Amino acid sequence: VDLVRADGRLLRLGHRTVKGVTGLDLTSLVIGSEGTLGVIVAATLKLRRLVPGEVRTLAATFPDVRAAATAAAAVTAAGIQPAIMELMDAASLAAAHALLSLAPPAAGTAQLTIQTDGPAASVEAEAISAVLADAGGTVVLAQDREEGERLLTVRRSMHPAMETLGHTLIEDVAVPRSALPAMFDEIARVEREHGVTIPTVAHAGDGNLHPNFVFPATPLADGTVEVPAHIWAAADDLFRSALRLGGTLTGEHGIGVLKRRWLADELGTDQWELQRDITRVFDPAGILNPGKVFTP
Amino acid sequence: VDLVRADGRLLRLGHRTVKGVTGLDLTSLVIGSEGTLGVIVAATLKLRRLVPGEVRTLAATFPDVRAAATAAAAVTAAGIQPAIMELMDAASLAAAHALLSLAPPAAGTAQLTIQTDGPAASVEAEAISAVLADAGGTVVLAQDREEGERLLTVRRSMHPAMETLGHTLIEDVAVPRSALPAMFDEIARVEREHGVTIPTVAHAGDGNLHPNFVFPATPLADGTVEVPAHIWAAADDLFRSALRLGGTLTGEHGIGVLKRRWLADELGTDQWELQRDITRVFDPAGILNPGKVFTP
């Protein structure tokens, strides 16, 4: 990573070698620092080769989201690592079916969509199918790539389908994979107690959930949409649930402005201050991405 | 990672989730920091499952080390990722054969020892055998686990074999894998110009070399052995060669005391100072592992 520091000096971080342990790992420190340590002006990426061979795709429906989440945790516990393992709760699945003009799923139905790849793709897809059936799922294993793509299209329609319901605040919590069923219980509780609808998809193989807080949109004069206070109250409740379950505020997308007020809840005050002090080593005057991440 | 800071406070770093991008990645910063940021009092490790199925092991000899290194780079370039790919140069191989009472290899002979695992182990072992044969290697593909273990024993005897030659300073440079042949040319040059013997093994799949600088041992009064100045002069030359080839001082083992005087040569003065300033955030009084890594 090539990083321009606050004083304008260019730093070249990292190694061109597969292994390298010289000094502190500043490359990892800079990745995900959201512009608080410098401006990244070049990055050299490690590429992975395409996995050779065919992929296998399957979908399984479950009577409720807890059963689907439990089945996803069972796949993980069985030691099989699919390339894709996506979970859609009932509200997401119903909205995607409606958007695609598919027959509506039975009330409460949740779905897992799974893909395997590599030389053991078929063996693993069969093993996963057995785990899901044992967990109460109704499994469809695609027989060719076209059928596989049709199964994936339902998941890929989630975000367009949400746009038909209203405006959404898309969240990004993650929990230990074994805690996925408990996290869905918490989402149901938050929906109930706050009177909001939270269709949720999850990268179930990672324990990373994207709850979509749906609300009617009233654009401001400049065309932007402000998230209403009662939605933030529900999100606050959900964030605290994820932290209680050993999880994190953000699996993928970072803190930015919207989550800076919860950052110390996850890090603790000591670590929050230490992280801010590290940003000051890079940027004593506080000119880099001001107001983001570490602003109290 | 649980880290006790210089002021005695305990920090809990990292996530219990598969993904998590909250704030700065202090876990990665602490890993490999050689005690300069705190005392690690607990670490939770991510485990990988045993790869199921059989392993396949093969060995290939080449007329010289450059040919062996070129063949290793060809395996990497072919996109096959073996579980093990170890290179022994002529001096290492001869010493290991002598220790094990095997017939001495032909003068100059270098060897690659390779293992594949996973569901494609046999397919990959055959593909690697073909690449090595094309590169001029004489390949033996073990037909069972016992034969595979016999092949690996030669590599595993490297360090005991070195002890029969004298005392050794074991080094740890790494270079981009495509630069492995050029690095072996540099080692031969350093041997010639400094009049020293440097038997070398390499984790060839990583481009990580362990040159063993051999010298007669004269223990000091306290039983320790001091590395003679002419050996350090040869090591200095070799470190600079690795850096010129885009490599690093240390692929695995760190800086400590012995390599601190070369650290700024790799990092540059700006980055060296920045890294030291980061250690001061954790340890303003400089009480953590004093004298190590960042001491000028």
Coordinates of C-alpha atoms in Angstrom, one line a residue:
Chain A
V1 CA 0.0 0.0 0.0
D2 CA 1.3 3.5 -0.9
L3 CA 0.0 6.0 1.6
V4 CA 0.3 9.7 1.6
R5 CA 0.5 11.0 5.2
A6 CA -1.0 14.1 6.6
D7 CA 2.3 16.0 6.1
G8 CA 2.4 15.0 2.4
R9 CA 5.2 12.4 2.7
L10 CA 4.7 9.1 0.8
L11 CA 5.1 5.8 2.6
R12 CA 5.4 2.5 0.9
L13 CA 4.0 -0.2 3.2
G14 CA 4.1 -4.0 3.0
H15 CA 6.1 -6.7 1.3
R16 CA 6.4 -8.0 -2.3
T17 CA 7.1 -11.4 -0.8
V18 CA 4.6 -14.1 0.3
K19 CA 5.9 -13.9 3.9
G20 CA 7.5 -11.0 5.6
V21 CA 7.6 -10.0 9.3
T22 CA 9.8 -6.9 9.3
G23 CA 8.7 -4.5 12.0
L24 CA 5.0 -3.6 12.6
D25 CA 2.3 -4.7 10.1
L26 CA 1.3 -1.2 9.0
T27 CA -0.4 -2.6 5.9
S28 CA -3.0 -4.3 8.0
L29 CA -3.3 -1.2 10.2
V30 CA -4.1 1.0 7.2
I31 CA -6.6 -1.4 5.6
G32 CA -10.0 -0.5 6.9
S33 CA -8.8 2.7 8.6
E34 CA -11.3 4.7 6.7
G35 CA -9.0 7.5 5.6
T36 CA -8.0 8.3 9.2
L37 CA -4.3 7.4 8.7
G38 CA -3.6 8.8 5.3
V39 CA -4.6 8.8 1.7
I40 CA -4.0 5.5 -0.1
V41 CA -2.7 6.3 -3.6
A42 CA -1.7 2.9 -4.7
A43 CA -2.4 -0.7 -3.6
T44 CA -1.0 -3.9 -5.0
L45 CA -3.4 -6.8 -4.6
K46 CA -2.7 -10.4 -4.2
L47 CA -4.8 -12.3 -6.8
R48 CA -6.3 -15.7 -6.4
R49 CA -6.6 -18.0 -9.3
L50 CA -10.0 -18.9 -10.6
V51 CA -11.1 -22.1 -9.0
P52 CA -11.2 -24.7 -11.8
G53 CA -14.1 -27.0 -12.5
E54 CA -17.9 -26.7 -12.2
V55 CA -19.8 -25.1 -9.4
R56 CA -22.8 -26.7 -7.7
T57 CA -25.7 -24.6 -6.5
L58 CA -28.6 -25.6 -4.1
A59 CA -31.4 -23.9 -2.3
A60 CA -33.3 -25.1 0.8
T61 CA -36.4 -23.7 2.4
F62 CA -37.3 -23.9 6.1
P63 CA -40.5 -23.2 8.0
D64 CA -38.9 -20.3 9.8
V65 CA -35.7 -18.2 9.9
R66 CA -34.5 -19.8 13.1
A67 CA -34.5 -23.2 11.5
A68 CA -32.7 -21.8 8.5
A69 CA -30.1 -20.2 10.7
T70 CA -29.6 -23.4 12.7
A71 CA -29.1 -25.3 9.5
A72 CA -26.5 -22.8 8.3
A73 CA -24.6 -23.2 11.6
A74 CA -24.9 -27.0 11.2
V75 CA -23.2 -26.8 7.7
T76 CA -20.4 -24.8 9.3
A77 CA -20.1 -27.2 12.2
A78 CA -19.9 -30.1 9.7
G79 CA -16.6 -28.6 8.5
I80 CA -17.8 -28.0 4.9
Q81 CA -16.8 -24.5 3.6
P82 CA -19.1 -23.5 0.7
A83 CA -18.2 -20.7 -1.7
I84 CA -21.5 -19.0 -1.0
M85 CA -24.0 -19.5 1.9
E86 CA -26.7 -16.9 1.9
L87 CA -29.7 -16.7 4.1
M88 CA -33.0 -14.9 3.4
D89 CA -35.6 -14.4 6.1
A90 CA -39.3 -14.6 5.3
A91 CA -39.8 -10.9 4.6
S92 CA -36.8 -10.7 2.2
L93 CA -37.8 -13.9 0.5
A94 CA -41.4 -12.8 0.0
A95 CA -40.4 -9.5 -1.3
A96 CA -37.9 -11.0 -3.8
H97 CA -40.6 -13.5 -5.0
A98 CA -43.0 -10.7 -5.5
L99 CA -40.5 -8.7 -7.5
L100 CA -39.7 -11.7 -9.7
S101 CA -43.4 -12.6 -10.1
L102 CA -42.7 -16.0 -8.5
A103 CA -45.3 -17.9 -6.5
P104 CA -45.4 -16.5 -3.0
P105 CA -43.6 -18.7 -0.4
A106 CA -45.6 -20.2 2.5
A107 CA -45.9 -17.7 5.3
G108 CA -42.7 -17.6 7.5
T109 CA -40.6 -19.5 4.9
A110 CA -36.9 -18.7 5.0
Q111 CA -34.2 -19.9 2.5
L112 CA -30.6 -20.8 2.3
T113 CA -28.8 -20.5 -1.1
I114 CA -25.5 -22.3 -1.2
Q115 CA -22.8 -22.8 -3.8
T116 CA -19.8 -25.1 -3.7
D117 CA -16.8 -25.0 -6.0
G118 CA -13.4 -26.7 -6.5
P119 CA -12.6 -30.3 -7.2
A120 CA -15.0 -31.6 -4.5
A121 CA -17.9 -29.3 -5.5
S122 CA -20.3 -32.2 -6.1
V123 CA -19.3 -34.2 -3.1
E124 CA -19.7 -31.2 -0.9
A125 CA -23.0 -30.2 -2.4
E126 CA -24.4 -33.7 -1.7
A127 CA -23.0 -33.6 1.9
I128 CA -24.5 -30.1 2.5
S129 CA -27.9 -31.3 1.1
A130 CA -27.9 -34.1 3.6
V131 CA -27.1 -31.7 6.5
L132 CA -29.9 -29.4 5.4
A133 CA -32.4 -32.2 5.0
D134 CA -31.5 -33.5 8.5
A135 CA -32.1 -29.9 9.8
G136 CA -35.7 -29.9 8.3
G137 CA -35.0 -28.2 5.0
T138 CA -36.6 -28.9 1.6
V139 CA -33.6 -29.0 -0.7
V140 CA -33.3 -28.4 -4.4
L141 CA -29.9 -29.2 -5.9
A142 CA -29.5 -27.5 -9.3
Q143 CA -28.7 -30.0 -12.1
D144 CA -27.0 -27.4 -14.3
R145 CA -25.5 -23.9 -14.3
E146 CA -28.7 -22.3 -15.6
E147 CA -30.8 -23.8 -12.8
G148 CA -28.1 -22.7 -10.4
E149 CA -28.3 -19.1 -11.7
R150 CA -32.1 -19.1 -11.3
L151 CA -31.7 -20.1 -7.6
L152 CA -29.1 -17.3 -7.1
T153 CA -31.3 -14.7 -8.8
V154 CA -33.8 -14.8 -5.9
R155 CA -31.0 -13.7 -3.5
R156 CA -29.6 -11.2 -5.9
S157 CA -33.1 -9.5 -6.0
M158 CA -33.1 -8.7 -2.3
H159 CA -32.0 -5.1 -2.6
P160 CA -34.2 -4.1 -5.6
A161 CA -37.1 -5.9 -3.7
M162 CA -36.4 -3.7 -0.6
E163 CA -36.8 -0.6 -2.7
T164 CA -40.4 -1.6 -3.5
L165 CA -41.1 -1.5 0.3
G166 CA -39.9 2.0 1.2
H167 CA -36.6 3.5 2.2
T168 CA -34.1 1.3 4.0
L169 CA -31.2 1.7 6.5
I170 CA -29.0 -1.3 5.6
E171 CA -27.1 -2.5 8.6
D172 CA -24.1 -4.8 8.8
V173 CA -23.7 -6.6 12.2
A174 CA -21.8 -9.9 12.5
V175 CA -22.0 -12.5 15.3
P176 CA -20.2 -15.8 15.9
R177 CA -21.7 -18.3 13.5
S178 CA -23.1 -20.4 16.3
A179 CA -25.0 -17.3 17.5
L180 CA -26.9 -16.8 14.2
P181 CA -30.2 -18.3 15.5
A182 CA -30.1 -16.2 18.6
M183 CA -29.4 -13.1 16.6
F184 CA -32.5 -13.7 14.5
D185 CA -34.5 -14.1 17.8
E186 CA -33.2 -10.6 18.7
I187 CA -34.1 -9.1 15.4
A188 CA -37.7 -10.5 15.9
R189 CA -37.7 -8.9 19.4
V190 CA -36.5 -5.6 18.1
E191 CA -39.2 -5.6 15.3
R192 CA -41.9 -6.4 17.9
E193 CA -40.8 -3.9 20.6
H194 CA -40.0 -1.0 18.2
G195 CA -42.9 -1.6 15.8
V196 CA -40.5 -1.7 12.8
T197 CA -40.0 -4.1 9.9
I198 CA -36.5 -5.5 9.5
P199 CA -36.1 -7.8 6.5
T200 CA -32.7 -9.5 6.9
V201 CA -30.3 -11.3 4.7
A202 CA -27.1 -12.9 6.0
H203 CA -23.8 -14.1 4.6
A204 CA -24.6 -17.1 6.8
G205 CA -21.2 -18.7 6.3
D206 CA -19.6 -15.7 7.9
G207 CA -22.2 -14.9 10.5
N208 CA -22.6 -11.4 8.9
L209 CA -26.2 -10.1 8.8
H210 CA -27.6 -7.2 6.8
P211 CA -30.8 -6.2 8.6
N212 CA -32.8 -3.7 6.4
F213 CA -34.7 -1.2 8.5
V214 CA -37.6 -0.2 6.3
F215 CA -39.3 3.2 6.7
P216 CA -41.3 5.6 4.6
A217 CA -39.1 8.1 2.8
T218 CA -39.6 11.9 3.0
P219 CA -36.7 13.4 1.1
L220 CA -35.2 16.7 2.4
A221 CA -34.9 19.8 0.3
D222 CA -31.5 18.6 -1.0
G223 CA -32.9 15.3 -2.0
T224 CA -31.3 13.2 0.7
V225 CA -33.3 11.1 3.2
E226 CA -32.8 11.4 6.9
V227 CA -33.2 8.2 9.0
P228 CA -36.0 8.8 11.5
A229 CA -35.2 8.7 15.3
H230 CA -37.3 5.7 16.0
I231 CA -35.4 3.7 13.3
W232 CA -32.1 4.7 15.0
A233 CA -33.6 3.6 18.4
A234 CA -34.3 0.2 16.9
A235 CA -30.9 0.0 15.3
D236 CA -29.3 0.9 18.6
D237 CA -31.2 -1.9 20.3
L238 CA -30.1 -4.3 17.5
F239 CA -26.4 -3.2 17.7
R240 CA -26.4 -3.8 21.5
S241 CA -27.9 -7.3 20.9
A242 CA -25.1 -8.2 18.5
L243 CA -22.4 -7.0 20.9
R244 CA -24.0 -9.0 23.8
L245 CA -23.8 -12.1 21.5
G246 CA -20.1 -11.6 21.1
G247 CA -20.5 -9.9 17.8
T248 CA -19.5 -6.6 16.1
L249 CA -21.2 -3.5 14.8
T250 CA -19.8 -4.0 11.3
G251 CA -18.7 -7.1 9.5
E252 CA -17.8 -5.4 6.3
H253 CA -18.6 -1.7 5.8
G254 CA -17.0 0.2 8.6
I255 CA -17.9 3.0 11.1
G256 CA -17.8 6.2 9.1
V257 CA -20.2 8.8 10.5
L258 CA -23.3 6.7 11.2
K259 CA -21.8 4.3 13.7
R260 CA -19.2 6.5 15.4
R261 CA -21.4 6.9 18.4
W262 CA -21.4 3.1 19.1
L263 CA -17.7 2.6 18.5
A264 CA -16.6 2.9 22.1
D265 CA -19.4 0.5 23.1
E266 CA -17.6 -2.2 21.2
L267 CA -14.0 -1.2 21.7
G268 CA -14.2 0.0 25.3
T269 CA -13.0 3.4 26.3
D270 CA -9.3 2.4 26.7
Q271 CA -9.1 0.9 23.3
W272 CA -11.0 3.7 21.7
E273 CA -8.5 6.2 23.1
L274 CA -5.5 4.1 22.1
Q275 CA -6.9 3.8 18.5
R276 CA -7.5 7.6 18.4
D277 CA -3.9 8.2 19.7
I278 CA -2.5 6.0 16.9
T279 CA -4.4 8.2 14.3
R280 CA -2.7 11.2 15.9
V281 CA 0.8 9.7 15.2
F282 CA -0.1 9.7 11.5
D283 CA -2.1 12.9 11.6
P284 CA -1.3 15.2 14.5
A285 CA -3.4 18.1 13.2
G286 CA -6.5 15.9 12.6
I287 CA -6.9 16.9 9.0
L288 CA -7.6 13.4 7.6
N289 CA -11.3 12.6 7.1
P290 CA -12.3 14.8 10.0
G291 CA -15.4 13.9 11.8
K292 CA -15.3 10.3 10.9
V293 CA -14.8 7.1 13.0
F294 CA -13.1 8.5 16.1
T295 CA -15.1 11.8 16.7
P296 CA -16.7 11.5 20.1
Chain B
V1 CA -5.5 -11.2 21.7
D2 CA -5.4 -10.0 25.3
L3 CA -2.6 -7.5 25.7
V4 CA -1.2 -6.0 28.9
R5 CA 0.0 -2.5 28.1
A6 CA 3.1 -0.8 29.6
D7 CA 0.9 0.9 32.2
G8 CA -0.6 -2.4 33.3
R9 CA -4.0 -2.0 31.7
L10 CA -5.5 -5.1 29.9
L11 CA -6.8 -4.7 26.4
R12 CA -8.9 -7.2 24.6
L13 CA -8.3 -6.9 20.9
G14 CA -10.0 -8.5 17.9
H15 CA -13.3 -10.1 17.1
R16 CA -15.0 -13.4 17.9
T17 CA -16.7 -13.2 14.4
V18 CA -15.4 -14.4 11.1
K19 CA -15.6 -10.8 9.7
G20 CA -15.2 -7.6 11.6
V21 CA -14.0 -4.1 10.6
T22 CA -14.7 -2.0 13.7
G23 CA -11.9 0.6 14.0
L24 CA -8.2 -0.1 13.5
D25 CA -6.9 -3.7 13.2
L26 CA -4.8 -3.7 16.3
T27 CA -4.7 -7.5 16.4
S28 CA -2.7 -7.5 13.2
L29 CA -0.5 -4.7 14.6
V30 CA 0.3 -6.6 17.7
I31 CA 1.0 -9.9 15.9
G32 CA 4.7 -9.9 15.2
S33 CA 5.4 -6.8 17.2
E34 CA 8.0 -8.7 19.2
G35 CA 6.9 -7.5 22.6
T36 CA 7.3 -3.8 21.8
L37 CA 3.6 -3.0 22.2
G38 CA 2.6 -5.0 25.3
V39 CA 2.7 -8.4 26.8
I40 CA 0.3 -10.9 25.2
V41 CA -1.3 -12.8 28.0
A42 CA -4.0 -14.7 26.0
A43 CA -4.6 -15.5 22.3
T44 CA -7.5 -17.2 20.8
L45 CA -6.6 -19.0 17.6
K46 CA -8.6 -19.8 14.5
L47 CA -8.3 -23.5 13.8
R48 CA -8.3 -25.1 10.4
R49 CA -9.8 -28.5 10.0
L50 CA -7.5 -31.3 9.0
V51 CA -7.5 -31.7 5.2
P52 CA -9.3 -35.0 4.6
G53 CA -7.9 -37.7 2.3
E54 CA -4.4 -38.9 1.4
V55 CA -1.3 -36.8 0.8
R56 CA 1.1 -37.4 -2.1
T57 CA 4.8 -36.8 -1.7
L58 CA 7.4 -36.5 -4.4
A59 CA 11.1 -35.5 -4.7
A60 CA 13.0 -34.2 -7.7
T61 CA 16.7 -33.8 -8.1
F62 CA 18.3 -31.2 -10.4
P63 CA 21.9 -30.8 -11.6
D64 CA 22.2 -27.4 -9.8
V65 CA 20.4 -25.2 -7.3
R66 CA 19.5 -22.7 -10.0
A67 CA 17.6 -25.4 -11.9
A68 CA 15.8 -26.5 -8.8
A69 CA 14.8 -22.9 -7.9
T70 CA 13.6 -22.3 -11.5
A71 CA 11.5 -25.5 -11.3
A72 CA 10.0 -24.3 -8.0
A73 CA 9.0 -21.0 -9.6
A74 CA 7.5 -22.9 -12.5
V75 CA 5.3 -24.9 -10.1
T76 CA 4.1 -21.6 -8.6
A77 CA 3.6 -20.1 -12.0
A78 CA 1.5 -23.2 -13.1
G79 CA -1.0 -22.2 -10.4
I80 CA -0.6 -25.4 -8.3
Q81 CA -0.4 -24.8 -4.6
P82 CA 1.3 -27.7 -2.9
A83 CA 1.1 -28.2 0.9
I84 CA 4.9 -28.4 1.1
M85 CA 7.5 -27.3 -1.4
E86 CA 11.0 -27.4 0.1
L87 CA 14.3 -26.8 -1.7
M88 CA 17.7 -28.1 -0.5
D89 CA 20.8 -26.8 -2.1
A90 CA 23.8 -29.1 -2.9
A91 CA 25.6 -28.5 0.4
S92 CA 22.5 -29.1 2.5
L93 CA 21.6 -32.2 0.5
A94 CA 25.1 -33.7 0.8
A95 CA 25.2 -33.1 4.5
A96 CA 21.8 -34.6 5.1
H97 CA 22.7 -37.7 3.0
A98 CA 25.9 -38.1 5.0
L99 CA 24.0 -37.8 8.3
L100 CA 21.5 -40.4 7.2
S101 CA 24.2 -42.7 5.7
L102 CA 22.6 -42.5 2.2
A103 CA 24.6 -42.6 -1.0
P104 CA 26.1 -39.2 -1.7
P105 CA 24.3 -37.2 -4.4
A106 CA 26.2 -36.3 -7.5
A107 CA 28.2 -33.1 -7.0
G108 CA 26.0 -30.0 -7.3
T109 CA 22.7 -31.9 -7.0
A110 CA 19.9 -29.9 -5.5
Q111 CA 16.5 -31.3 -4.5
L112 CA 12.8 -30.2 -4.3
T113 CA 10.6 -32.1 -1.9
I114 CA 6.9 -31.5 -2.5
Q115 CA 3.7 -32.7 -0.9
T116 CA 0.1 -32.2 -2.1
D117 CA -3.1 -32.8 -0.1
G118 CA -6.9 -32.4 -0.4
P119 CA -9.3 -34.0 -2.8
A120 CA -7.0 -33.2 -5.8
A121 CA -3.8 -34.5 -4.2
S122 CA -3.0 -37.1 -6.8
V123 CA -4.0 -35.0 -9.8
E124 CA -1.9 -32.1 -8.5
A125 CA 1.1 -34.4 -7.7
E126 CA 1.0 -35.7 -11.3
A127 CA 0.8 -32.2 -12.7
I128 CA 3.7 -31.1 -10.5
S129 CA 5.7 -34.1 -11.6
A130 CA 5.2 -33.1 -15.2
V131 CA 6.3 -29.5 -14.6
L132 CA 9.4 -30.7 -12.7
A133 CA 10.3 -33.2 -15.5
D134 CA 9.9 -30.4 -18.1
A135 CA 12.2 -28.3 -16.0
G136 CA 14.9 -31.0 -16.1
G137 CA 14.2 -32.7 -12.8
T138 CA 14.5 -36.4 -12.1
V139 CA 11.2 -37.1 -10.2
V140 CA 10.3 -39.8 -7.7
L141 CA 6.6 -39.9 -6.8
A142 CA 6.1 -41.9 -3.6
Q143 CA 3.6 -44.7 -4.0
D144 CA 2.6 -44.8 -0.3
R145 CA 2.8 -42.9 2.9
E146 CA 6.0 -44.7 4.2
E147 CA 7.9 -43.9 1.0
G148 CA 6.7 -40.3 1.3
E149 CA 8.0 -40.1 4.8
R150 CA 11.4 -41.4 3.7
L151 CA 11.5 -38.6 1.1
L152 CA 10.6 -36.0 3.8
T153 CA 13.2 -37.3 6.2
V154 CA 16.0 -36.0 4.1
R155 CA 14.7 -32.4 4.4
R156 CA 14.0 -32.8 8.1
S157 CA 17.6 -33.8 8.7
M158 CA 18.9 -30.5 7.4
H159 CA 19.5 -28.8 10.8
P160 CA 21.0 -31.9 12.6
A161 CA 23.2 -32.2 9.5
M162 CA 24.4 -28.6 9.8
E163 CA 25.4 -29.3 13.4
T164 CA 28.0 -31.8 12.1
L165 CA 29.6 -29.0 10.0
G166 CA 30.2 -26.4 12.7
H167 CA 28.3 -23.6 14.3
T168 CA 25.6 -21.9 12.2
L169 CA 24.0 -18.5 11.9
I170 CA 20.6 -19.4 10.4
E171 CA 19.1 -16.6 8.4
D172 CA 15.6 -16.0 7.1
V173 CA 15.4 -13.8 4.0
A174 CA 12.4 -14.0 1.6
V175 CA 12.2 -12.8 -2.0
P176 CA 9.4 -12.8 -4.5
R177 CA 9.1 -16.3 -5.7
S178 CA 10.1 -15.5 -9.3
A179 CA 13.4 -14.1 -7.8
L180 CA 14.4 -17.4 -6.2
P181 CA 16.9 -18.3 -8.9
A182 CA 18.5 -14.9 -8.8
M183 CA 18.7 -15.1 -5.0
F184 CA 20.6 -18.4 -5.2
D185 CA 23.0 -16.7 -7.6
E186 CA 23.6 -14.0 -5.0
I187 CA 24.2 -16.6 -2.3
A188 CA 26.9 -18.2 -4.5
R189 CA 28.4 -14.8 -5.1
V190 CA 28.5 -14.1 -1.3
E191 CA 30.1 -17.5 -0.6
R192 CA 32.8 -16.8 -3.2
E193 CA 33.5 -13.2 -2.3
H194 CA 33.5 -13.7 1.5
G195 CA 35.1 -17.2 1.5
V196 CA 32.3 -18.6 3.6
T197 CA 30.0 -21.7 3.2
I198 CA 26.3 -21.0 3.2
P199 CA 24.2 -24.2 2.9
T200 CA 20.7 -23.1 2.2
V201 CA 17.2 -24.5 2.4
A202 CA 14.1 -22.7 1.2
H203 CA 10.4 -22.9 1.7
A204 CA 10.3 -22.5 -2.0
G205 CA 6.6 -22.1 -2.3
D206 CA 6.9 -19.0 -0.2
G207 CA 10.2 -17.7 -1.5
N208 CA 11.6 -17.9 2.0
L209 CA 15.2 -18.9 2.3
H210 CA 17.2 -20.1 5.3
P211 CA 20.9 -19.6 4.5
N212 CA 23.0 -21.3 7.1
F213 CA 26.3 -19.4 7.6
V214 CA 28.7 -22.1 8.9
F215 CA 31.7 -21.2 11.1
P216 CA 33.9 -22.9 13.6
A217 CA 32.5 -22.4 17.1
T218 CA 34.6 -21.0 20.0
P219 CA 32.2 -20.8 23.0
L220 CA 32.7 -17.8 25.3
A221 CA 33.1 -18.2 29.1
D222 CA 29.3 -18.3 29.6
G223 CA 28.9 -21.0 27.0
T224 CA 27.4 -18.8 24.3
V225 CA 28.9 -18.5 20.8
E226 CA 29.6 -15.1 19.2
V227 CA 29.1 -14.8 15.5
P228 CA 32.4 -13.7 14.0
A229 CA 32.6 -10.3 12.2
H230 CA 33.4 -11.8 8.8
I231 CA 30.2 -13.9 9.0
W232 CA 28.2 -10.7 9.8
A233 CA 29.9 -9.0 6.8
A234 CA 28.7 -11.9 4.6
A235 CA 25.2 -11.8 6.1
D236 CA 25.1 -8.0 5.5
D237 CA 25.9 -8.5 1.9
L238 CA 23.3 -11.2 1.6
F239 CA 20.6 -9.1 3.3
R240 CA 21.3 -6.2 0.9
S241 CA 21.0 -8.7 -2.0
A242 CA 17.6 -9.8 -0.8
L243 CA 16.4 -6.2 -0.4
R244 CA 17.6 -5.4 -3.9
L245 CA 15.6 -8.3 -5.3
G246 CA 12.4 -6.9 -3.8
G247 CA 12.7 -9.1 -0.7
T248 CA 12.7 -8.8 3.0
L249 CA 15.2 -9.3 5.9
T250 CA 12.9 -11.8 7.6
G251 CA 10.2 -14.0 6.3
E252 CA 9.2 -15.6 9.6
H253 CA 11.4 -15.0 12.6
G254 CA 11.5 -11.2 13.1
I255 CA 14.1 -8.5 13.9
G256 CA 14.9 -8.9 17.6
V257 CA 18.5 -7.8 18.4
L258 CA 20.4 -9.3 15.6
K259 CA 18.8 -7.6 12.7
R260 CA 17.8 -4.2 14.2
R261 CA 20.7 -2.5 12.5
W262 CA 19.3 -3.4 9.1
L263 CA 15.7 -2.5 9.9
A264 CA 15.8 1.1 8.5
D265 CA 17.4 -0.2 5.4
E266 CA 14.3 -2.1 4.6
L267 CA 11.7 0.2 6.0
G268 CA 13.3 3.6 5.1
T269 CA 13.9 6.2 7.7
D270 CA 10.4 7.7 7.5
Q271 CA 8.6 4.4 8.2
W272 CA 11.1 3.4 10.8
E273 CA 10.4 6.6 12.7
L274 CA 6.6 6.2 12.3
Q275 CA 6.8 2.6 13.6
R276 CA 8.9 3.6 16.6
D277 CA 6.4 6.5 17.3
I278 CA 3.5 3.9 17.3
T279 CA 5.4 1.9 19.9
R280 CA 5.6 5.0 22.0
V281 CA 1.8 5.4 22.0
F282 CA 1.7 1.9 23.7
D283 CA 4.8 2.4 25.8
P284 CA 5.7 6.0 26.4
A285 CA 8.5 5.1 28.9
G286 CA 10.1 2.5 26.6
I287 CA 10.0 -0.3 29.2
L288 CA 8.7 -3.0 26.9
N289 CA 11.4 -5.3 25.5
P290 CA 14.0 -2.5 25.6
G291 CA 16.8 -2.7 23.1
K292 CA 14.9 -4.8 20.6
V293 CA 13.7 -4.1 17.1
F294 CA 13.6 -0.2 17.1
T295 CA 16.8 0.6 18.9
P296 CA 19.0 2.6 16.5

